[in-house]
Amino acid sequence: MKQYKKIVLAYSGGLDTSIIIPWLKENYGNPEIIAVSGDVGQGTELDGLEEKAIKTGASKLYIEDLKKEFVEDYIFPTLKAGAKYEGDYLLGTSFARPVIAKRIVEIALKEGADAICHGCTGKGNDQVRFELTIKAFAPDMGIIAPWREWSIKSREEEIEYAEAHNIPLKINRETNYSKDKNLWHLSHEGMDLEDPANEPQLSKPGFLEMGVAPEQAPDQAEYVTVSFEKGVPVSVNGENLDPVALVEKCNEIGAKHGIGIDDMVENRLVGMKSRGVYETPGGAILYRAHEVLETLCLDRDTQHYKELIANRFAELVYFGQWFTPLREALSAFVDKTQEKVNGDVKLKLYKGNIMNAGVTSPDSLYDPEIATFDEDHVYNQKDAEGFINLFGLPIHVKATIEKKKGNK
């Protein structure tokens, strides 16, 4: 193995990164290890990290507050794009990785590090997301991915390694789901979820962490109103909130009603299928509200074309290609479409369901006088005949020719 003097480690304090510090010491000539944790809303998961990192061999730990940048520069641009990977996944882990990796690169360059190490597996998407970001900002930086090098083959063996090295863990063999938590979502993978035939145990104590199962939600519905300016949510129920507080407020409201729980089998970038359960209560509310408002504010052709690029945008985020010319170009297009996406959306929440309950906008393109089924004086229904004749001309010509051929 190539030897390094100073390595910056993307550190979460979870199972993978907990054992990586002593492993790096053992296998890379006892280098200095600088741990970096990006705070994107993990909450109590960051408690006690510094003591743990130092005890396991790190020289220092940076804990960087990235929540505001995460929401403003990654979550909201993706929300405005309407991007959902494979129709359901609201990209909670996907767009958290580039903001963390970017800060890790900045620290690595400041510290004069030889390499950056991450704990992503060789099967997953995160290895790509981290490494493409590193390449974008430090193309000559060394990269270490222990899961692609060491002899450890499973999470069970990781636990055994940790126990042999007296590394404290917050998990055990019975609750060993692979989870990723941030301000936007919480993901659950592994164990019984690896069989798609198994129903996720949503009501089991300790499984859901952000909210409750729909059947455990209140019997009384709740209304929530989200206000937008240029496609960006700015207030909830009339209260202006900063971006982080706004997401937290939507999480709080959605969580108690079992909103935003998705169970899906997705196609990973590396080619395999993977099953996960995602909790995104506030995100589900914001996406629905934004979609409803766009139906009022976008013209037909822009709305339809934007739906096409939303899928590509989601792929770029999921594939770790945030810092690419195409993603930047698509964001520029999206920003242009959002100039008139202003207004208020009222939603009704009830036992996992989100229902539209009214939408208003000063930039609405909806004209009641034209749309009415009652008598109006602005739309001449006779005009439709000529429109249909022209619109249907290719069909008419084809059918006429086929008829003539059939008569020969």
Short mmCIF file of C-alpha atoms in Angstrom, two decimals:
data_model
loop_
_atom_site.label_atom_id
_atom_site.label_comp_id
_atom_site.label_asym_id
_atom_site.label_seq_id
_atom_site.Cartn_x
_atom_site.Cartn_y
_atom_site.Cartn_z
CA MET A 1 0.00 0.00 0.00
CA LYS A 2 1.10 3.55 -0.69
CA GLN A 3 2.03 5.24 2.57
CA TYR A 4 0.57 8.59 3.65
CA LYS A 5 1.69 10.96 6.39
CA LYS A 6 -1.61 12.72 6.97
CA ILE A 7 -5.10 11.43 6.13
CA VAL A 8 -8.39 13.28 6.49
CA LEU A 9 -11.25 10.92 7.29
CA ALA A 10 -14.93 11.53 6.59
CA TYR A 11 -16.08 10.62 10.09
CA SER A 12 -19.58 9.90 11.32
CA GLY A 13 -18.77 7.87 14.41
CA GLY A 14 -20.83 5.00 13.02
CA LEU A 15 -19.70 1.43 12.62
CA ASP A 16 -17.64 1.89 9.44
CA THR A 17 -15.69 5.00 10.37
CA SER A 18 -15.24 3.89 13.99
CA ILE A 19 -13.06 0.98 12.95
CA ILE A 20 -11.37 2.79 10.05
CA ILE A 21 -9.16 4.95 12.28
CA PRO A 22 -7.27 2.03 13.91
CA TRP A 23 -7.29 0.18 10.58
CA LEU A 24 -5.59 3.12 8.85
CA LYS A 25 -3.02 3.29 11.64
CA GLU A 26 -2.26 -0.41 11.25
CA ASN A 27 -2.08 -0.48 7.46
CA TYR A 28 -0.73 2.90 6.36
CA GLY A 29 2.38 3.33 8.51
CA ASN A 30 0.74 5.01 11.49
CA PRO A 31 -0.24 8.27 9.73
CA GLU A 32 -1.84 11.25 11.43
CA ILE A 33 -5.64 10.94 11.14
CA ILE A 34 -7.75 14.07 11.09
CA ALA A 35 -11.46 13.31 11.40
CA VAL A 36 -14.10 15.57 9.86
CA SER A 37 -17.82 15.39 10.56
CA GLY A 38 -20.24 17.47 8.54
CA ASP A 39 -23.28 18.49 10.56
CA VAL A 40 -26.19 18.25 8.13
CA GLY A 41 -28.75 17.72 10.87
CA GLN A 42 -27.83 14.38 12.45
CA GLY A 43 -28.74 15.76 15.87
CA THR A 44 -27.61 13.67 18.83
CA GLU A 45 -25.54 11.40 16.58
CA LEU A 46 -22.79 14.01 16.88
CA ASP A 47 -22.75 13.86 20.68
CA GLY A 48 -19.49 12.57 22.08
CA LEU A 49 -17.82 12.27 18.67
CA GLU A 50 -14.69 14.22 19.56
CA GLU A 51 -13.86 12.05 22.56
CA LYS A 52 -14.54 8.90 20.56
CA ALA A 53 -12.44 10.01 17.59
CA ILE A 54 -9.47 10.96 19.77
CA LYS A 55 -9.67 7.75 21.78
CA THR A 56 -9.60 5.62 18.65
CA GLY A 57 -6.53 7.39 17.26
CA ALA A 58 -7.48 10.64 15.52
CA SER A 59 -5.34 13.71 16.26
CA LYS A 60 -8.32 16.05 16.06
CA LEU A 61 -11.95 16.27 14.96
CA TYR A 62 -13.60 19.01 12.97
CA ILE A 63 -17.38 19.27 13.35
CA GLU A 64 -18.60 21.59 10.63
CA ASP A 65 -22.09 23.11 10.74
CA LEU A 66 -23.29 22.71 7.15
CA LYS A 67 -27.05 22.78 7.72
CA LYS A 68 -27.74 26.22 6.20
CA GLU A 69 -25.58 25.52 3.16
CA PHE A 70 -27.17 22.07 2.84
CA VAL A 71 -30.69 23.48 2.68
CA GLU A 72 -30.06 26.59 0.60
CA ASP A 73 -27.56 25.25 -1.92
CA TYR A 74 -28.60 21.61 -2.31
CA ILE A 75 -32.08 20.83 -0.94
CA PHE A 76 -33.95 23.85 -2.28
CA PRO A 77 -32.41 23.72 -5.81
CA THR A 78 -33.43 20.04 -6.01
CA LEU A 79 -36.89 20.82 -4.66
CA LYS A 80 -37.35 23.59 -7.25
CA ALA A 81 -36.38 21.09 -9.95
CA GLY A 82 -39.02 18.66 -8.69
CA ALA A 83 -36.36 15.95 -8.83
CA LYS A 84 -37.24 12.51 -7.46
CA TYR A 85 -35.10 9.50 -8.22
CA GLU A 86 -37.20 6.79 -9.86
CA GLY A 87 -40.36 8.66 -8.97
CA ASP A 88 -40.19 8.31 -5.19
CA TYR A 89 -36.81 8.90 -3.58
CA LEU A 90 -36.40 12.49 -2.39
CA LEU A 91 -32.60 12.18 -2.51
CA GLY A 92 -31.90 12.70 1.20
CA THR A 93 -28.56 10.89 1.30
CA SER A 94 -27.64 11.80 -2.27
CA PHE A 95 -27.37 15.56 -1.95
CA ALA A 96 -25.95 15.44 1.58
CA ARG A 97 -22.76 13.82 0.32
CA PRO A 98 -21.45 16.60 -1.96
CA VAL A 99 -21.86 19.31 0.68
CA ILE A 100 -19.97 17.17 3.22
CA ALA A 101 -17.29 16.07 0.76
CA LYS A 102 -16.69 19.64 -0.42
CA ARG A 103 -15.96 20.77 3.13
CA ILE A 104 -13.72 17.75 3.73
CA VAL A 105 -11.65 18.69 0.69
CA GLU A 106 -11.33 22.26 1.95
CA ILE A 107 -10.04 21.02 5.31
CA ALA A 108 -7.71 18.48 3.69
CA LEU A 109 -6.14 21.21 1.57
CA LYS A 110 -5.82 23.53 4.57
CA GLU A 111 -4.21 20.77 6.66
CA GLY A 112 -1.84 19.72 3.89
CA ALA A 113 -3.18 16.17 3.86
CA ASP A 114 -1.89 13.50 1.48
CA ALA A 115 -5.19 11.65 1.19
CA ILE A 116 -8.87 11.60 2.01
CA CYS A 117 -10.52 8.45 3.35
CA HIS A 118 -14.20 7.52 3.40
CA GLY A 119 -16.12 4.59 4.81
CA CYS A 120 -18.40 3.92 1.85
CA THR A 121 -18.78 0.35 0.68
CA GLY A 122 -17.78 -0.86 -2.76
CA LYS A 123 -21.40 -1.76 -3.46
CA GLY A 124 -23.00 1.58 -2.76
CA ASN A 125 -23.60 4.97 -4.34
CA ASP A 126 -21.87 7.07 -1.69
CA GLN A 127 -18.37 6.07 -2.77
CA VAL A 128 -19.09 7.71 -6.13
CA ARG A 129 -20.65 10.81 -4.59
CA PHE A 130 -17.69 11.40 -2.29
CA GLU A 131 -15.01 10.68 -4.84
CA LEU A 132 -16.52 12.72 -7.70
CA THR A 133 -16.67 15.71 -5.35
CA ILE A 134 -13.05 15.16 -4.31
CA LYS A 135 -12.04 15.00 -7.98
CA ALA A 136 -13.93 18.23 -8.67
CA PHE A 137 -12.02 20.23 -6.03
CA ALA A 138 -8.75 18.34 -5.51
CA PRO A 139 -8.08 16.20 -8.60
CA ASP A 140 -4.62 15.10 -7.39
CA MET A 141 -5.68 14.13 -3.84
CA GLY A 142 -5.15 10.53 -2.80
CA ILE A 143 -8.32 8.59 -1.99
CA ILE A 144 -8.58 5.64 0.39
CA ALA A 145 -11.67 3.42 0.43
CA PRO A 146 -11.09 0.65 3.03
CA TRP A 147 -14.13 -1.36 1.94
CA ARG A 148 -12.36 -1.86 -1.39
CA GLU A 149 -9.14 -2.94 0.32
CA TRP A 150 -9.59 -4.71 3.63
CA SER A 151 -10.49 -8.32 4.31
CA ILE A 152 -13.65 -7.46 6.27
CA LYS A 153 -16.66 -8.76 4.36
CA SER A 154 -19.72 -7.92 6.47
CA ARG A 155 -21.13 -5.70 9.19
CA GLU A 156 -20.89 -8.71 11.51
CA GLU A 157 -17.14 -8.82 10.96
CA GLU A 158 -16.96 -5.06 11.49
CA ILE A 159 -18.60 -5.48 14.90
CA GLU A 160 -16.10 -8.22 15.76
CA TYR A 161 -13.20 -5.95 14.75
CA ALA A 162 -14.61 -3.12 16.89
CA GLU A 163 -15.03 -5.39 19.89
CA ALA A 164 -11.47 -6.71 19.50
CA HIS A 165 -10.16 -3.14 19.48
CA ASN A 166 -12.39 -1.96 22.36
CA ILE A 167 -14.24 0.53 20.16
CA PRO A 168 -17.62 1.49 21.67
CA LEU A 169 -20.64 1.18 19.35
CA LYS A 170 -24.19 2.47 19.58
CA ILE A 171 -25.55 -0.56 17.71
CA ASN A 172 -25.72 -4.29 18.35
CA ARG A 173 -26.34 -7.38 16.30
CA GLU A 174 -30.09 -7.23 16.86
CA THR A 175 -30.59 -3.59 15.77
CA ASN A 176 -27.99 -3.48 13.06
CA TYR A 177 -29.93 -1.60 10.36
CA SER A 178 -27.78 0.56 8.14
CA LYS A 179 -29.14 4.08 8.68
CA ASP A 180 -28.35 7.52 7.39
CA LYS A 181 -29.86 10.56 9.08
CA ASN A 182 -29.83 14.24 8.30
CA LEU A 183 -32.10 17.27 8.45
CA TRP A 184 -34.05 16.09 5.41
CA HIS A 185 -34.52 12.36 5.97
CA LEU A 186 -33.67 9.06 7.62
CA SER A 187 -32.95 5.92 5.59
CA HIS A 188 -33.18 2.29 6.73
CA GLU A 189 -31.48 -0.61 4.93
CA GLY A 190 -30.32 -4.13 5.68
CA MET A 191 -31.49 -7.00 7.94
CA ASP A 192 -35.10 -8.06 7.21
CA LEU A 193 -35.47 -5.25 4.65
CA GLU A 194 -33.09 -7.05 2.30
CA ASP A 195 -35.98 -9.34 1.35
CA PRO A 196 -38.56 -7.26 -0.56
CA ALA A 197 -41.21 -9.79 0.48
CA ASN A 198 -40.94 -8.60 4.09
CA GLU A 199 -43.23 -5.80 5.19
CA PRO A 200 -41.26 -3.12 7.05
CA GLN A 201 -42.10 -3.11 10.74
CA LEU A 202 -43.12 0.54 10.88
CA SER A 203 -44.99 0.17 14.18
CA LYS A 204 -42.15 -1.67 15.90
CA PRO A 205 -40.66 0.53 18.64
CA GLY A 206 -37.37 2.03 17.53
CA PHE A 207 -37.76 1.47 13.81
CA LEU A 208 -39.13 4.84 12.78
CA GLU A 209 -37.22 7.70 14.37
CA MET A 210 -38.56 10.84 12.72
CA GLY A 211 -42.26 10.06 12.88
CA VAL A 212 -44.95 7.43 13.40
CA ALA A 213 -46.63 4.79 11.29
CA PRO A 214 -49.80 6.10 9.59
CA GLU A 215 -52.04 3.87 11.72
CA GLN A 216 -50.53 5.44 14.83
CA ALA A 217 -51.16 8.99 13.61
CA PRO A 218 -53.92 11.17 15.09
CA ASP A 219 -57.52 10.58 14.05
CA GLN A 220 -57.89 14.31 13.45
CA ALA A 221 -56.58 15.81 10.21
CA GLU A 222 -54.31 18.87 10.26
CA TYR A 223 -53.96 21.66 7.73
CA VAL A 224 -50.66 23.26 6.81
CA THR A 225 -50.03 26.24 4.53
CA VAL A 226 -46.67 26.70 2.82
CA SER A 227 -45.80 29.98 1.08
CA PHE A 228 -43.28 30.24 -1.75
CA GLU A 229 -41.28 33.02 -3.37
CA LYS A 230 -39.67 32.16 -6.73
CA GLY A 231 -40.14 28.47 -5.98
CA VAL A 232 -38.45 28.63 -2.58
CA PRO A 233 -40.51 27.95 0.57
CA VAL A 234 -40.36 30.95 2.90
CA SER A 235 -43.08 30.47 5.50
CA VAL A 236 -45.24 27.82 7.16
CA ASN A 237 -48.71 28.69 8.45
CA GLY A 238 -47.94 32.37 8.01
CA GLU A 239 -44.70 32.28 10.02
CA ASN A 240 -41.59 33.39 8.15
CA LEU A 241 -38.75 31.00 8.91
CA ASP A 242 -35.11 30.67 7.92
CA PRO A 243 -34.44 27.70 5.61
CA VAL A 244 -33.24 25.29 8.32
CA ALA A 245 -36.06 26.15 10.73
CA LEU A 246 -38.58 25.83 7.91
CA VAL A 247 -37.52 22.28 7.09
CA GLU A 248 -37.51 21.40 10.79
CA LYS A 249 -41.03 22.82 11.19
CA CYS A 250 -42.34 20.81 8.23
CA ASN A 251 -40.66 17.70 9.67
CA GLU A 252 -42.40 18.28 12.99
CA ILE A 253 -45.82 18.70 11.39
CA GLY A 254 -45.49 15.82 8.92
CA ALA A 255 -43.91 13.36 11.33
CA LYS A 256 -46.84 13.17 13.71
CA HIS A 257 -49.18 12.32 10.81
CA GLY A 258 -47.06 9.53 9.34
CA ILE A 259 -46.22 11.61 6.26
CA GLY A 260 -43.35 10.83 3.90
CA ILE A 261 -42.66 7.13 4.55
CA ASP A 262 -41.49 5.42 1.36
CA ASP A 263 -40.60 1.75 0.90
CA MET A 264 -38.88 1.24 -2.43
CA VAL A 265 -36.55 -0.96 -4.41
CA GLU A 266 -34.19 1.31 -6.32
CA ASN A 267 -31.52 0.85 -8.95
CA ARG A 268 -28.13 1.79 -7.53
CA LEU A 269 -25.58 3.48 -9.75
CA VAL A 270 -23.30 0.43 -9.61
CA GLY A 271 -26.08 -1.65 -11.18
CA MET A 272 -27.67 -3.69 -8.41
CA LYS A 273 -31.11 -3.23 -6.93
CA SER A 274 -31.42 -2.18 -3.30
CA ARG A 275 -34.40 -1.98 -0.96
CA GLY A 276 -34.74 0.84 1.54
CA VAL A 277 -37.31 2.55 3.73
CA TYR A 278 -37.11 6.34 3.85
CA GLU A 279 -38.60 8.85 6.26
CA THR A 280 -38.94 12.31 4.70
CA PRO A 281 -41.91 13.98 6.45
CA GLY A 282 -41.11 17.63 5.80
CA GLY A 283 -39.73 16.94 2.36
CA ALA A 284 -42.92 15.19 1.28
CA ILE A 285 -44.95 18.23 2.34
CA LEU A 286 -42.68 20.69 0.55
CA TYR A 287 -42.55 18.66 -2.66
CA ARG A 288 -46.32 18.32 -2.81
CA ALA A 289 -46.89 21.99 -2.06
CA HIS A 290 -44.39 23.04 -4.72
CA GLU A 291 -45.92 20.73 -7.32
CA VAL A 292 -49.41 22.08 -6.61
CA LEU A 293 -48.25 25.70 -6.93
CA GLU A 294 -46.51 25.00 -10.24
CA THR A 295 -49.77 23.73 -11.75
CA LEU A 296 -51.09 27.25 -11.27
CA CYS A 297 -48.01 29.28 -12.25
CA LEU A 298 -46.30 27.44 -15.11
CA ASP A 299 -47.58 27.40 -18.68
CA ARG A 300 -48.26 23.98 -20.19
CA ASP A 301 -45.12 23.62 -22.31
CA THR A 302 -42.77 24.78 -19.55
CA GLN A 303 -44.43 22.52 -17.00
CA HIS A 304 -44.21 19.49 -19.27
CA TYR A 305 -40.62 20.12 -20.30
CA LYS A 306 -39.60 20.71 -16.69
CA GLU A 307 -41.05 17.30 -15.81
CA LEU A 308 -38.69 15.78 -18.37
CA ILE A 309 -35.57 17.42 -16.98
CA ALA A 310 -36.60 16.64 -13.39
CA ASN A 311 -35.82 12.98 -14.02
CA ARG A 312 -32.37 13.81 -15.43
CA PHE A 313 -31.69 16.21 -12.56
CA ALA A 314 -32.54 13.45 -10.08
CA GLU A 315 -30.15 11.07 -11.80
CA LEU A 316 -27.33 13.61 -11.64
CA VAL A 317 -27.89 14.10 -7.90
CA TYR A 318 -28.22 10.37 -7.23
CA PHE A 319 -25.14 9.56 -9.32
CA GLY A 320 -22.98 12.07 -7.44
CA GLN A 321 -22.68 14.49 -10.36
CA TRP A 322 -23.64 17.64 -8.49
CA PHE A 323 -20.51 19.55 -9.46
CA THR A 324 -20.90 19.15 -13.21
CA PRO A 325 -21.69 21.58 -16.05
CA LEU A 326 -24.94 19.77 -16.86
CA ARG A 327 -26.31 20.02 -13.32
CA GLU A 328 -25.41 23.70 -13.22
CA ALA A 329 -27.07 24.28 -16.59
CA LEU A 330 -30.24 22.48 -15.53
CA SER A 331 -30.34 24.53 -12.32
CA ALA A 332 -30.12 27.70 -14.42
CA PHE A 333 -33.10 26.52 -16.47
CA VAL A 334 -35.02 25.65 -13.31
CA ASP A 335 -34.31 29.05 -11.76
CA LYS A 336 -35.77 30.74 -14.83
CA THR A 337 -38.95 28.65 -14.58
CA GLN A 338 -39.37 29.64 -10.93
CA GLU A 339 -39.49 33.40 -11.38
CA LYS A 340 -43.32 33.41 -11.16
CA VAL A 341 -43.78 30.46 -8.81
CA ASN A 342 -45.14 32.55 -5.94
CA GLY A 343 -48.08 31.90 -3.66
CA ASP A 344 -49.66 29.89 -0.88
CA VAL A 345 -50.54 26.19 -0.85
CA LYS A 346 -52.82 24.66 1.75
CA LEU A 347 -52.54 20.93 2.37
CA LYS A 348 -54.54 18.49 4.49
CA LEU A 349 -52.56 15.82 6.36
CA TYR A 350 -54.21 12.65 7.56
CA LYS A 351 -52.69 9.27 8.43
CA GLY A 352 -49.88 9.26 5.88
CA ASN A 353 -51.87 11.09 3.20
CA ILE A 354 -51.36 14.57 1.77
CA MET A 355 -54.42 16.13 0.13
CA ASN A 356 -54.71 19.44 -1.68
CA ALA A 357 -56.86 21.93 0.19
CA GLY A 358 -56.46 25.11 -1.85
CA VAL A 359 -53.86 27.16 -3.69
CA THR A 360 -53.55 30.87 -4.53
CA SER A 361 -50.95 32.87 -6.42
CA PRO A 362 -50.56 36.46 -7.57
CA ASP A 363 -49.00 35.00 -10.72
CA SER A 364 -51.68 32.41 -11.42
CA LEU A 365 -52.32 31.52 -15.06
CA TYR A 366 -55.68 30.00 -14.19
CA ASP A 367 -58.55 32.06 -15.64
CA PRO A 368 -61.93 31.05 -14.17
CA GLU A 369 -63.81 32.87 -16.92
CA ILE A 370 -62.15 30.74 -19.60
CA ALA A 371 -62.24 27.49 -17.63
CA THR A 372 -65.88 27.69 -16.53
CA PHE A 373 -68.51 25.19 -17.68
CA ASP A 374 -71.06 27.96 -17.44
CA GLU A 375 -71.71 30.57 -20.12
CA ASP A 376 -68.75 32.80 -20.92
CA HIS A 377 -67.98 35.61 -23.36
CA VAL A 378 -64.24 35.11 -23.89
CA TYR A 379 -64.00 31.69 -25.52
CA ASN A 380 -65.55 30.86 -28.88
CA GLN A 381 -66.19 27.12 -28.88
CA LYS A 382 -66.54 27.14 -32.66
CA ASP A 383 -62.80 27.85 -32.90
CA ALA A 384 -62.15 24.30 -31.71
CA GLU A 385 -63.36 22.84 -34.99
CA GLY A 386 -60.63 24.46 -37.07
CA PHE A 387 -58.03 23.66 -34.43
CA ILE A 388 -58.95 19.98 -34.43
CA ASN A 389 -58.93 19.84 -38.23
CA LEU A 390 -55.38 21.22 -38.35
CA PHE A 391 -54.15 19.31 -35.34
CA GLY A 392 -55.58 16.09 -36.74
CA LEU A 393 -54.45 16.70 -40.34
CA PRO A 394 -51.59 14.12 -40.26
CA ILE A 395 -53.99 11.48 -38.96
CA HIS A 396 -56.59 12.41 -41.60
CA VAL A 397 -54.05 12.29 -44.45
CA LYS A 398 -52.64 8.93 -43.36
CA ALA A 399 -56.08 7.37 -43.00
CA THR A 400 -57.16 8.75 -46.40
CA ILE A 401 -54.10 7.31 -48.18
CA GLU A 402 -54.47 3.92 -46.46
CA LYS A 403 -58.12 3.85 -47.53
CA LYS A 404 -57.19 4.54 -51.17
CA LYS A 405 -54.58 1.78 -51.12
CA GLY A 406 -57.16 -0.59 -49.75
CA ASN A 407 -59.51 0.18 -52.68
CA LYS A 408 -56.91 -0.72 -55.31
#
